[in-house]
Short mmCIF file of C-alpha atoms in Angstrom, two decimals:
data_model
loop_
_atom_site.label_atom_id
_atom_site.label_comp_id
_atom_site.label_asym_id
_atom_site.label_seq_id
_atom_site.Cartn_x
_atom_site.Cartn_y
_atom_site.Cartn_z
CA MET P 26 0.00 0.00 0.00
CA ILE P 27 1.37 3.41 -1.01
CA ASN P 28 0.22 6.49 0.91
CA LEU P 29 0.94 9.96 -0.46
CA VAL P 30 0.46 13.04 1.72
CA THR P 31 -0.04 16.65 0.66
CA THR P 32 -2.12 19.70 1.69
CA ASP P 33 -5.10 21.50 0.23
CA ASN P 34 -4.32 24.42 -2.13
CA ASN P 35 -0.70 23.34 -2.43
CA ASN P 36 -0.12 25.15 -5.78
CA GLY P 37 1.75 22.34 -7.47
CA LYS P 38 4.31 21.51 -4.81
CA LEU P 39 6.07 18.18 -4.83
CA LEU P 40 4.40 15.43 -2.84
CA PRO P 41 5.90 15.92 0.65
CA GLU P 42 5.76 12.36 1.92
CA LEU P 43 5.70 8.85 0.54
CA TYR P 44 5.22 5.71 2.61
CA GLU P 45 4.84 2.03 1.97
CA ASP P 46 4.41 -0.03 5.13
CA GLY P 47 6.32 2.70 6.96
CA LEU P 48 9.25 2.69 4.54
CA THR P 49 10.09 4.74 1.47
CA PRO P 50 9.70 2.48 -1.57
CA LYS P 51 12.59 2.04 -3.95
CA GLU P 52 10.48 2.92 -7.00
CA PRO P 53 7.55 5.31 -6.52
CA GLN P 54 4.31 4.16 -8.14
CA TYR P 55 1.77 6.67 -9.36
CA LYS P 56 -0.07 4.64 -11.97
CA ASP P 57 -3.14 4.03 -9.79
CA LEU P 58 -3.42 7.65 -8.72
CA SER P 59 -2.86 8.97 -12.22
CA LYS P 60 -6.07 7.22 -13.29
CA ILE P 61 -8.14 9.70 -11.30
CA ALA P 62 -5.91 12.78 -11.60
CA ASN P 63 -7.49 15.68 -13.51
CA ALA P 64 -10.97 14.09 -13.35
CA THR P 65 -13.69 16.42 -12.06
CA VAL P 66 -15.58 15.96 -8.81
CA GLU P 67 -18.76 15.32 -10.78
CA GLU P 68 -17.19 12.57 -12.90
CA LEU P 69 -15.66 10.74 -9.95
CA SER P 70 -18.60 11.02 -7.55
CA GLN P 71 -21.17 9.89 -10.12
CA ASN P 72 -19.29 6.76 -11.07
CA ASN P 73 -17.98 5.69 -7.65
CA ALA P 74 -20.43 4.90 -4.84
CA SER P 75 -17.54 4.54 -2.37
CA LEU P 76 -16.39 8.14 -2.83
CA LEU P 77 -18.17 10.56 -0.46
CA ILE P 78 -17.75 14.30 -1.00
CA PHE P 79 -19.20 16.85 1.42
CA PRO P 80 -21.27 18.99 1.05
CA LYS P 81 -22.19 17.46 -2.32
CA ILE P 82 -23.48 14.30 -0.64
CA LEU P 83 -25.75 16.49 1.51
CA GLY P 84 -27.42 17.83 -1.63
CA GLU P 85 -25.94 21.30 -1.24
CA HIS P 86 -24.20 23.36 -3.89
CA CYS P 87 -20.47 23.83 -3.51
CA ASP P 88 -19.54 26.96 -5.50
CA ASP P 89 -19.14 25.04 -8.79
CA ILE P 90 -16.76 22.59 -7.14
CA ASP P 91 -18.34 19.83 -9.26
CA GLU P 92 -16.60 21.22 -12.33
CA LEU P 93 -13.14 21.22 -10.74
CA PRO P 94 -10.70 18.31 -10.38
CA ILE P 95 -9.97 16.93 -6.92
CA PHE P 96 -6.31 17.20 -7.86
CA THR P 97 -4.16 17.48 -10.96
CA MET P 98 -0.90 15.68 -11.57
CA SER P 99 1.94 16.58 -13.87
CA GLY P 100 5.38 15.18 -14.59
CA SER P 101 6.69 11.65 -14.87
CA GLU P 102 4.96 8.78 -13.08
CA ASP P 103 8.29 6.99 -12.72
CA ALA P 104 10.35 9.63 -10.94
CA LEU P 105 9.54 11.14 -7.55
CA ASP P 106 11.42 14.37 -8.18
CA ALA P 107 9.48 14.97 -11.40
CA VAL P 108 5.92 14.46 -10.12
CA LYS P 109 3.93 17.47 -9.01
CA ILE P 110 0.40 17.61 -7.68
CA THR P 111 -1.98 20.55 -7.43
CA THR P 112 -4.93 20.48 -5.03
CA GLY P 113 -7.88 22.77 -4.38
CA ASN P 114 -10.07 23.27 -1.32
CA LEU P 115 -10.91 19.59 -0.78
CA MET P 116 -9.46 17.84 2.28
CA GLY P 117 -9.61 14.21 3.38
CA PHE P 118 -8.36 11.28 1.36
CA ILE P 119 -8.99 9.56 -1.95
CA GLY P 120 -7.55 6.33 -3.25
CA CYS P 121 -7.50 4.11 -6.30
CA GLY P 122 -6.23 0.55 -6.31
CA ASN P 123 -3.05 0.32 -4.28
CA THR P 124 -2.42 4.05 -3.84
CA GLN P 125 -4.02 6.60 -1.55
CA LEU P 126 -3.65 10.38 -1.41
CA GLU P 127 -4.20 12.09 1.94
CA ILE P 128 -4.99 15.82 1.70
CA THR P 129 -4.50 17.63 5.01
CA SER P 130 -5.35 21.22 5.95
CA ARG P 131 -2.70 23.74 4.94
CA PHE P 132 -3.41 25.56 8.21
CA THR P 133 -1.83 22.75 10.21
CA LYS P 134 1.95 22.55 10.14
CA LYS P 135 3.32 19.31 8.85
CA THR P 136 5.09 18.60 12.13
CA CYS P 137 1.84 17.64 13.87
CA GLU P 138 -1.33 15.66 13.25
CA ASP P 139 -4.10 17.32 11.27
CA TYR P 140 -6.10 18.00 14.40
CA PHE P 141 -7.66 21.11 12.86
CA LEU P 142 -9.58 19.16 10.21
CA HIS P 143 -10.81 16.60 12.73
CA TYR P 144 -11.84 19.26 15.23
CA MET P 145 -13.93 21.08 12.60
CA LEU P 146 -15.58 17.78 11.66
CA GLN P 147 -16.45 17.08 15.28
CA LYS P 148 -18.04 20.51 15.63
CA VAL P 149 -19.97 20.53 12.34
CA PHE P 150 -21.23 16.95 12.61
CA ALA P 151 -21.81 17.15 16.37
CA ILE P 152 -19.44 14.30 17.23
CA ASN P 153 -19.04 14.81 20.95
CA LEU P 154 -17.48 11.63 22.32
CA PHE P 155 -14.39 10.79 20.36
CA ASP P 156 -10.72 11.41 20.12
CA LEU P 157 -10.44 11.22 16.32
CA SER P 158 -6.86 10.37 15.44
CA HIS P 159 -6.58 10.20 11.68
CA THR P 160 -4.94 7.21 10.12
CA THR P 161 -4.37 6.34 6.49
CA SER P 162 -5.27 2.73 7.18
CA GLU P 163 -8.44 1.02 6.05
CA ASP P 164 -9.80 1.21 9.58
CA GLY P 165 -9.29 4.98 9.55
CA GLN P 166 -11.57 5.32 6.57
CA PHE P 167 -14.19 3.15 8.24
CA ASP P 168 -14.05 5.28 11.40
CA PHE P 169 -14.82 8.36 9.34
CA LEU P 170 -17.82 6.60 7.82
CA ILE P 171 -19.43 5.55 11.09
CA TYR P 172 -18.72 8.88 12.78
CA LEU P 173 -20.72 10.66 10.08
CA PHE P 174 -23.65 8.24 10.36
CA PRO P 175 -25.48 9.92 13.30
CA ALA P 176 -25.61 13.34 11.60
CA LEU P 177 -27.03 11.95 8.36
CA LEU P 178 -29.46 9.66 10.20
CA LYS P 179 -30.89 12.53 12.30
CA ARG P 180 -31.18 14.72 9.24
CA ALA P 181 -33.14 12.04 7.38
CA VAL P 182 -35.44 11.11 10.25
CA SER P 183 -36.27 14.79 10.79
CA GLN P 184 -37.98 14.70 7.37
CA GLY P 185 -40.15 11.76 8.45
CA ILE P 186 -39.83 8.03 7.87
CA PHE P 187 -39.52 6.89 4.27
CA LYS P 188 -42.52 4.77 3.26
CA THR P 189 -42.99 2.71 0.12
CA TYR P 190 -44.93 -0.25 -1.28
CA GLN P 191 -43.65 -3.74 -0.51
CA SER P 192 -44.84 -7.13 -1.79
CA TYR P 193 -45.53 -9.83 0.79
CA LYS P 194 -46.35 -13.52 0.55
CA ARG P 195 -48.64 -14.45 3.41
CA ASN P 196 -50.31 -17.63 4.58
CA ASN P 197 -53.11 -17.08 7.09
CA ALA P 198 -56.87 -16.81 7.39
CA ASN P 199 -57.02 -13.03 6.86
CA VAL P 200 -56.96 -12.85 3.08
CA LYS P 201 -56.27 -9.28 1.86
CA GLY P 202 -54.73 -9.84 -1.55
CA VAL P 203 -54.49 -12.13 -4.55
CA ILE P 204 -54.74 -15.84 -3.75
CA ASP P 205 -51.66 -17.78 -4.82
CA VAL P 206 -53.20 -21.13 -5.87
CA SER P 207 -50.04 -23.10 -6.52
CA ARG P 208 -48.43 -22.02 -3.25
CA HIS P 209 -51.69 -22.63 -1.38
CA ILE P 210 -51.84 -26.23 -2.64
CA ARG P 211 -48.19 -26.75 -1.76
CA GLU P 212 -48.30 -25.25 1.76
CA ASN P 213 -51.85 -26.00 2.95
CA ASN P 214 -52.40 -29.63 2.23
CA PRO P 215 -54.22 -30.87 4.23
CA PHE P 216 -56.27 -27.71 4.63
CA LYS P 217 -56.20 -26.25 8.17
CA GLY P 218 -57.87 -22.90 7.60
CA ASN P 219 -54.95 -20.87 6.18
CA ILE P 220 -54.87 -19.51 2.63
CA SER P 221 -51.75 -18.49 0.71
CA TYR P 222 -51.99 -15.09 -0.91
CA SER P 223 -49.84 -12.17 -2.11
CA THR P 224 -50.39 -8.58 -1.09
CA ARG P 225 -48.83 -5.20 -1.78
CA GLU P 226 -48.79 -2.79 1.15
CA ARG P 227 -47.36 0.65 1.83
CA THR P 228 -45.04 0.20 4.77
CA TYR P 229 -42.15 1.65 6.74
CA ASP P 230 -40.40 -1.73 6.78
CA ASN P 231 -38.97 -1.41 3.27
CA TYR P 232 -35.65 -1.88 1.50
CA LEU P 233 -34.29 1.57 2.50
CA ILE P 234 -35.22 1.42 6.18
CA GLU P 235 -33.87 -2.15 6.25
CA LEU P 236 -30.59 -0.84 4.79
CA ILE P 237 -30.33 1.62 7.67
CA ARG P 238 -31.07 -1.17 10.16
CA HIS P 239 -28.34 -3.38 8.69
CA THR P 240 -25.94 -0.45 8.97
CA ILE P 241 -26.85 0.05 12.63
CA GLU P 242 -26.18 -3.62 13.36
CA VAL P 243 -22.77 -3.45 11.64
CA ILE P 244 -21.79 -0.30 13.57
CA LYS P 245 -22.70 -2.02 16.83
CA THR P 246 -19.96 -4.61 16.22
CA LYS P 247 -17.18 -2.01 15.79
CA PRO P 248 -14.99 -0.41 18.47
CA ASN P 249 -16.86 2.57 19.88
CA GLY P 250 -19.78 1.64 17.64
CA LYS P 251 -22.35 1.50 20.42
CA ASN P 252 -21.14 4.88 21.66
CA VAL P 253 -21.57 6.32 18.16
CA LEU P 254 -25.19 5.20 18.15
CA SER P 255 -25.81 6.81 21.54
CA ASN P 256 -23.91 10.03 20.80
CA ASP P 257 -26.88 12.11 21.99
CA ASP P 258 -30.56 11.70 22.84
CA GLU P 259 -31.69 12.52 19.30
CA THR P 260 -29.42 9.85 17.84
CA LYS P 261 -30.55 7.25 20.37
CA LYS P 262 -34.19 8.02 19.59
CA ALA P 263 -33.64 7.75 15.82
CA VAL P 264 -31.76 4.44 16.15
CA SER P 265 -34.48 3.00 18.41
CA PHE P 266 -37.15 4.13 15.96
CA ILE P 267 -35.46 2.37 13.02
CA ILE P 268 -35.06 -0.84 15.03
CA ASP P 269 -38.73 -0.83 16.04
CA LEU P 270 -39.86 -0.39 12.42
CA THR P 271 -37.79 -3.21 10.92
CA GLU P 272 -39.55 -6.30 12.25
CA SER P 273 -38.51 -8.35 9.22
CA TYR P 274 -34.78 -7.69 9.76
CA ASN P 275 -32.57 -10.71 9.12
CA SER P 276 -28.79 -10.41 8.97
CA ARG P 277 -28.68 -13.10 6.28
CA ASP P 278 -30.57 -10.78 3.92
CA ARG P 279 -27.80 -8.17 3.89
CA GLU P 280 -26.61 -8.74 0.31
CA ILE P 281 -30.20 -8.77 -0.93
CA ILE P 282 -30.92 -5.46 0.81
CA ILE P 283 -27.74 -3.87 -0.59
CA SER P 284 -28.72 -5.02 -4.07
CA LYS P 285 -32.20 -3.52 -3.71
CA ASN P 286 -30.57 -0.18 -2.82
CA SER P 287 -28.21 -0.16 -5.80
CA LYS P 288 -30.28 2.60 -7.40
CA PRO P 289 -30.19 5.95 -5.52
CA ILE P 290 -33.57 7.14 -4.33
CA ASN P 291 -34.84 10.38 -5.82
CA HIS P 292 -37.82 11.51 -3.81
CA PRO P 293 -38.93 15.17 -3.93
CA TYR P 294 -39.66 15.20 -0.19
CA PHE P 295 -37.29 12.68 1.42
CA THR P 296 -34.17 14.34 0.03
CA ALA P 297 -32.03 13.63 3.11
CA TYR P 298 -32.35 9.88 2.61
CA LYS P 299 -30.24 9.92 -0.54
CA PRO P 300 -26.92 10.81 1.17
CA LEU P 301 -27.80 8.48 4.07
CA GLN P 302 -28.42 5.65 1.62
CA LYS P 303 -25.03 6.23 0.00
CA LEU P 304 -23.26 6.33 3.36
CA CYS P 305 -24.96 3.12 4.51
CA ILE P 306 -23.92 1.29 1.36
CA SER P 307 -20.33 2.50 1.83
CA ILE P 308 -20.33 1.19 5.41
CA LEU P 309 -21.84 -2.17 4.49
CA ARG P 310 -19.51 -2.66 1.54
CA HIS P 311 -16.42 -1.59 3.44
CA GLN P 312 -15.10 -5.13 3.71
CA LYS P 313 -15.00 -5.22 -0.09
CA LEU P 314 -12.86 -2.11 -0.38
CA LYS P 315 -9.58 -3.61 0.74
CA TYR P 316 -6.76 -1.72 -0.88
CA GLY P 317 -5.26 -3.38 -3.91
CA ASN P 318 -8.11 -5.80 -4.57
CA ASP P 319 -9.52 -3.76 -7.43
CA SER P 320 -7.26 -1.53 -9.48
CA LYS P 321 -10.26 0.44 -10.77
CA LYS P 322 -12.00 1.02 -7.43
CA VAL P 323 -12.06 4.63 -6.28
CA TYR P 324 -12.86 5.32 -2.64
CA GLY P 325 -12.46 8.02 -0.03
CA ILE P 326 -14.02 10.86 1.95
CA LEU P 327 -13.43 14.50 1.03
CA PHE P 328 -14.61 17.77 2.53
CA ASP P 329 -14.75 21.17 0.89
CA GLY P 330 -12.53 23.32 3.12
CA ALA P 331 -14.41 26.59 2.47
CA TRP P 332 -17.76 24.96 3.32
CA LEU P 333 -16.37 23.22 6.41
CA TRP P 334 -14.73 26.43 7.70
CA GLU P 335 -17.97 28.39 7.26
CA GLU P 336 -20.11 25.73 8.97
CA TYR P 337 -17.56 25.47 11.79
CA LEU P 338 -17.69 29.22 12.38
CA ALA P 339 -21.49 28.99 12.40
CA THR P 340 -21.36 26.73 15.46
CA MET P 341 -19.65 29.59 17.33
CA LEU P 342 -21.30 32.69 15.90
CA LYS P 343 -24.90 31.53 16.31
CA GLU P 344 -24.23 31.51 20.07
CA ILE P 345 -23.62 35.28 20.02
CA GLY P 346 -26.59 36.24 17.87
CA PHE P 347 -25.30 36.06 14.29
CA LYS P 348 -27.61 34.85 11.52
CA HIS P 349 -26.26 32.45 8.91
CA PRO P 350 -28.16 32.67 5.58
CA LYS P 351 -28.06 29.46 3.55
CA ASN P 352 -26.79 30.86 0.28
CA LYS P 353 -26.16 27.34 -1.03
CA GLU P 354 -29.85 26.59 -0.48
CA ASN P 355 -31.15 30.06 -1.48
CA SER P 356 -32.57 30.50 2.02
CA GLY P 357 -32.47 33.65 4.16
CA GLY P 358 -31.27 36.04 1.45
CA ILE P 359 -31.59 39.82 1.65
CA ARG P 360 -33.38 41.72 -1.15
CA MET P 361 -31.21 44.21 -3.06
CA PHE P 362 -34.12 46.15 -4.57
CA ASP P 363 -37.20 47.78 -3.10
CA ASN P 364 -39.77 46.19 -5.40
CA TYR P 365 -40.32 43.17 -7.62
CA SER P 366 -40.65 45.18 -10.84
CA THR P 367 -37.08 46.33 -10.43
CA GLU P 368 -35.81 42.85 -9.51
CA ILE P 369 -37.10 41.16 -12.67
CA MET P 370 -34.85 43.37 -14.81
CA PHE P 371 -31.77 41.68 -13.34
CA ASP P 372 -30.43 38.13 -13.36
CA LYS P 373 -32.17 36.16 -10.62
CA ASN P 374 -28.77 35.19 -9.16
CA TYR P 375 -28.12 38.83 -8.26
CA ARG P 376 -31.49 39.86 -6.84
CA ARG P 377 -30.63 38.73 -3.32
CA ILE P 378 -27.46 38.78 -1.29
CA TYR P 379 -26.30 36.12 1.14
CA PRO P 380 -23.70 37.35 3.63
CA ASP P 381 -22.07 34.47 5.48
CA PHE P 382 -22.97 35.94 8.88
CA TYR P 383 -24.70 39.09 10.05
CA LYS P 384 -26.35 40.83 12.98
CA PRO P 385 -29.17 43.12 11.82
CA GLU P 386 -28.08 46.78 11.93
CA ALA P 387 -24.81 45.81 13.61
CA PHE P 388 -22.19 43.66 11.88
CA ILE P 389 -21.47 41.62 8.73
CA LEU P 390 -18.81 38.90 8.74
CA ASP P 391 -17.46 36.96 5.76
CA ALA P 392 -15.74 33.57 6.20
CA LYS P 393 -12.58 33.10 4.17
CA TYR P 394 -10.72 29.79 4.13
CA LYS P 395 -7.52 31.45 3.00
CA HIS P 396 -4.52 33.33 4.35
CA LEU P 397 -5.42 37.00 4.87
CA ASN P 398 -2.17 38.06 6.51
CA GLY P 399 -1.28 39.85 3.29
CA GLY P 400 -4.62 41.64 2.99
CA VAL P 401 -8.05 41.11 1.45
CA GLY P 402 -8.61 40.60 -2.26
CA ARG P 403 -10.50 43.21 -4.28
CA GLU P 404 -13.53 41.04 -5.09
CA ASP P 405 -13.89 39.94 -1.47
CA LEU P 406 -13.71 43.56 -0.30
CA TYR P 407 -16.27 44.77 -2.86
CA GLN P 408 -18.65 41.98 -1.89
CA VAL P 409 -18.69 42.85 1.82
CA VAL P 410 -18.97 46.59 1.12
CA SER P 411 -22.00 45.96 -1.11
CA TYR P 412 -23.57 43.88 1.69
CA MET P 413 -22.98 46.71 4.16
CA HIS P 414 -24.55 49.28 1.84
CA THR P 415 -27.62 47.16 1.05
CA MET P 416 -28.26 46.24 4.70
CA HIS P 417 -27.48 49.70 6.20
CA ILE P 418 -24.71 48.22 8.37
CA ASP P 419 -21.54 50.22 8.99
CA LYS P 420 -19.31 47.42 10.29
CA GLY P 421 -18.02 44.57 8.18
CA GLY P 422 -15.23 42.07 8.56
CA PHE P 423 -13.46 38.91 7.48
CA LEU P 424 -12.78 35.76 9.53
CA TYR P 425 -9.88 33.53 8.50
CA PRO P 426 -7.74 30.76 10.00
CA ASN P 427 -4.37 32.10 11.09
CA ALA P 428 -1.52 29.61 10.98
CA ALA P 429 1.22 32.19 11.57
CA ASP P 430 3.42 32.02 14.64
CA GLU P 431 2.23 35.46 15.76
CA ASP P 432 -1.23 36.41 17.02
CA SER P 433 -3.23 37.98 14.20
CA GLY P 434 -4.96 40.50 16.49
CA ILE P 435 -7.50 42.94 15.01
CA VAL P 436 -6.86 45.08 11.95
CA THR P 437 -9.52 47.72 11.18
CA TYR P 438 -9.77 50.15 8.25
CA LYS P 439 -12.15 53.10 7.78
CA LEU P 440 -14.10 53.35 4.52
CA ALA P 441 -14.58 56.55 2.53
CA GLY P 442 -17.91 57.70 1.06
CA TYR P 443 -20.77 56.68 3.33
CA GLY P 444 -18.23 55.58 5.93
CA GLY P 445 -18.04 52.41 7.92
CA THR P 446 -15.19 50.07 8.86
CA ILE P 447 -13.71 46.82 7.62
CA SER P 448 -11.99 44.56 10.18
CA ILE P 449 -9.84 41.49 9.63
CA LEU P 450 -9.89 38.91 12.41
CA GLY P 451 -8.05 35.62 12.45
CA LEU P 452 -8.68 32.52 14.52
CA ASN P 453 -5.23 31.41 15.67
CA ILE P 454 -4.82 27.70 14.88
CA PRO P 455 -2.65 25.93 17.50
CA GLN P 456 0.41 24.43 15.84
CA VAL P 457 1.87 22.51 18.77
CA ALA P 458 -0.41 19.92 20.38
CA ARG P 459 0.44 16.59 22.00
CA SER P 460 -2.96 15.03 21.27
CA SER P 461 -6.36 15.90 19.86
CA GLN P 462 -7.61 16.59 23.39
CA ASP P 463 -4.72 18.99 23.90
CA PHE P 464 -5.55 20.66 20.57
CA LYS P 465 -9.21 20.92 21.59
CA LYS P 466 -8.28 22.73 24.80
CA LEU P 467 -5.95 25.12 22.98
CA ILE P 468 -8.31 26.00 20.15
CA GLN P 469 -11.24 26.55 22.50
CA GLU P 470 -9.12 29.18 24.22
CA GLU P 471 -8.52 30.80 20.82
CA GLU P 472 -12.25 30.63 20.05
CA ASN P 473 -12.99 32.58 23.22
CA ILE P 474 -10.41 35.20 22.23
CA LEU P 475 -11.97 35.52 18.77
CA ILE P 476 -15.49 35.92 20.21
CA GLU P 477 -14.29 38.68 22.54
CA ARG P 478 -12.59 40.46 19.63
CA ILE P 479 -15.78 40.29 17.54
CA ARG P 480 -17.70 41.83 20.43
CA GLN P 481 -15.02 44.47 20.83
CA VAL P 482 -15.26 45.51 17.17
CA GLU P 483 -19.06 45.41 17.30
CA ASN P 484 -19.23 47.76 20.30
CA GLN P 485 -16.30 50.05 19.51
CA ASP P 486 -16.61 53.62 18.15
CA PHE P 487 -14.21 53.95 15.20
CA SER P 488 -15.04 57.55 14.38
CA GLU P 489 -11.50 58.68 15.20
CA ILE P 490 -9.80 56.22 12.82
CA ILE P 491 -8.11 58.05 9.92
#
C-alpha cells in the first residue's frame, strides 16, 4: 500500500511524503493515482459509490466545485522528483487501487497531526465523544464513515420516515390480496384454515429502512460503535425508531438489501435519505474495499474546506446572535431592490445577497478559508462593502484561519464615502499539540479570544480612525 500526503491548495508543490508499510519504496508508483488525476468531482462522484464528498453528498451546492478536479498531476509517473500535484479546497483522502492520497489542511503545520480538520468535523457533525486520530489505514476510513452516520441519520429522520410499497407472501386466514393457488396447494395440504396469498402494502419496513437497520447492526460490532449510536438523545431516539420499524430484519438478507438499494432514491420530499443511503452502502460494503483488490475502485471521503470552515464558524457565531443565511440553499437572502418590478430586470442570481454571517443593523462577517495576513482581495472587499450598503450596516469584517506564529490580532480600516469600517480577524490555529484533546483545549481558548474580539469591534466607536 502506497500512501501519499499533501495539503489543500498546495499550488503544485512536490508530494511531501511517501510511505509504503512505513518505509520509502525504492520505485515510486503513481499509476493508480494517475487514473483519477485531472478528473472532475462530478465525474468521480457519479461513477464511484464509495467516494463521499461533502457537502455534495448532503445535496448542497459547492460553488461550482463539481466542475473542478480533486487534484491534478503533472510530470513523470516513474520519478519522484518529477511528479507534481496541485490540489484545491478539498481535504480528506482519496484512493485508487493500491495508492491513496491524503490531503490535510494547509493551516496545520506538517510537524503535527491534522487536528484542525478533525476538530472542525467534530463541531460541524456534532461528534461529541471521540478522540479522532486520523490514520491512512483502512480502519481509519471506516471510522470516518461511522462517525458521520449519526448526523445523516438525524437529518433524514427529521424529514419523516420513508414509506414505500412492498410485496408480501402471506399464509393465514385473513386474506387481503391475490390468492396464490399453486403455493396454497403446496403449503396448505391438508387444509387447516390458512390460505396463501400475495399482497402489496405501503409500509415503513422497506428496503431503504432495512438498509439503515443493517448499517446500525454493523456499527454495533465495531470499536466505539455503540457509543456512536448513543452520541446524543436525538441519535438514540432515531436508532431506536429504526429498530422498532424493521420487524422483518434478518442479517442473512444483507446482500439482498444492498442489491435492492443499488439505485439511488430520488424523492422530492425525502431528500435527506439519498446521502444516508449512499453512506450506509459505503459502510456495508467496506469489507469489499480492501486496498489493492480492485485496481479500478475509487474510494475516499473528502470535505470542501471553504464549506467546512464556514459551517464550523457557524457553530460559534450563532451563540452570540449572528444569523447564517443558507446561500447554497437560497434561504435567508436579503433583497437588493425595493420592489419586484425592479428585480425582474436583473439576473435572478443577483437579486438577493447572502452574507455568510450578520447581525441586523450591527455587523457583517465573511468567512474566508484562505490566508489573509497579506490583505483582502479586491472582489472579497467589494462583496462585503455591497452587503454593508444594502443592509445599512456600517461594520463589516473577514474571519480567516491564522496559521502564523504570531497572534493575528484585530486590523480595522475606515471606509470613505458613506463611511463604515472593515476589520480582519483571524482565529489562531494551534500548531503545537500533543494530542487531539490537547488541541481541543488550545483551540477553545482561541475561540474565546476571537469571540471577545468580535464583540469588541461590534461595540467600539471607530469615528476617530483616519
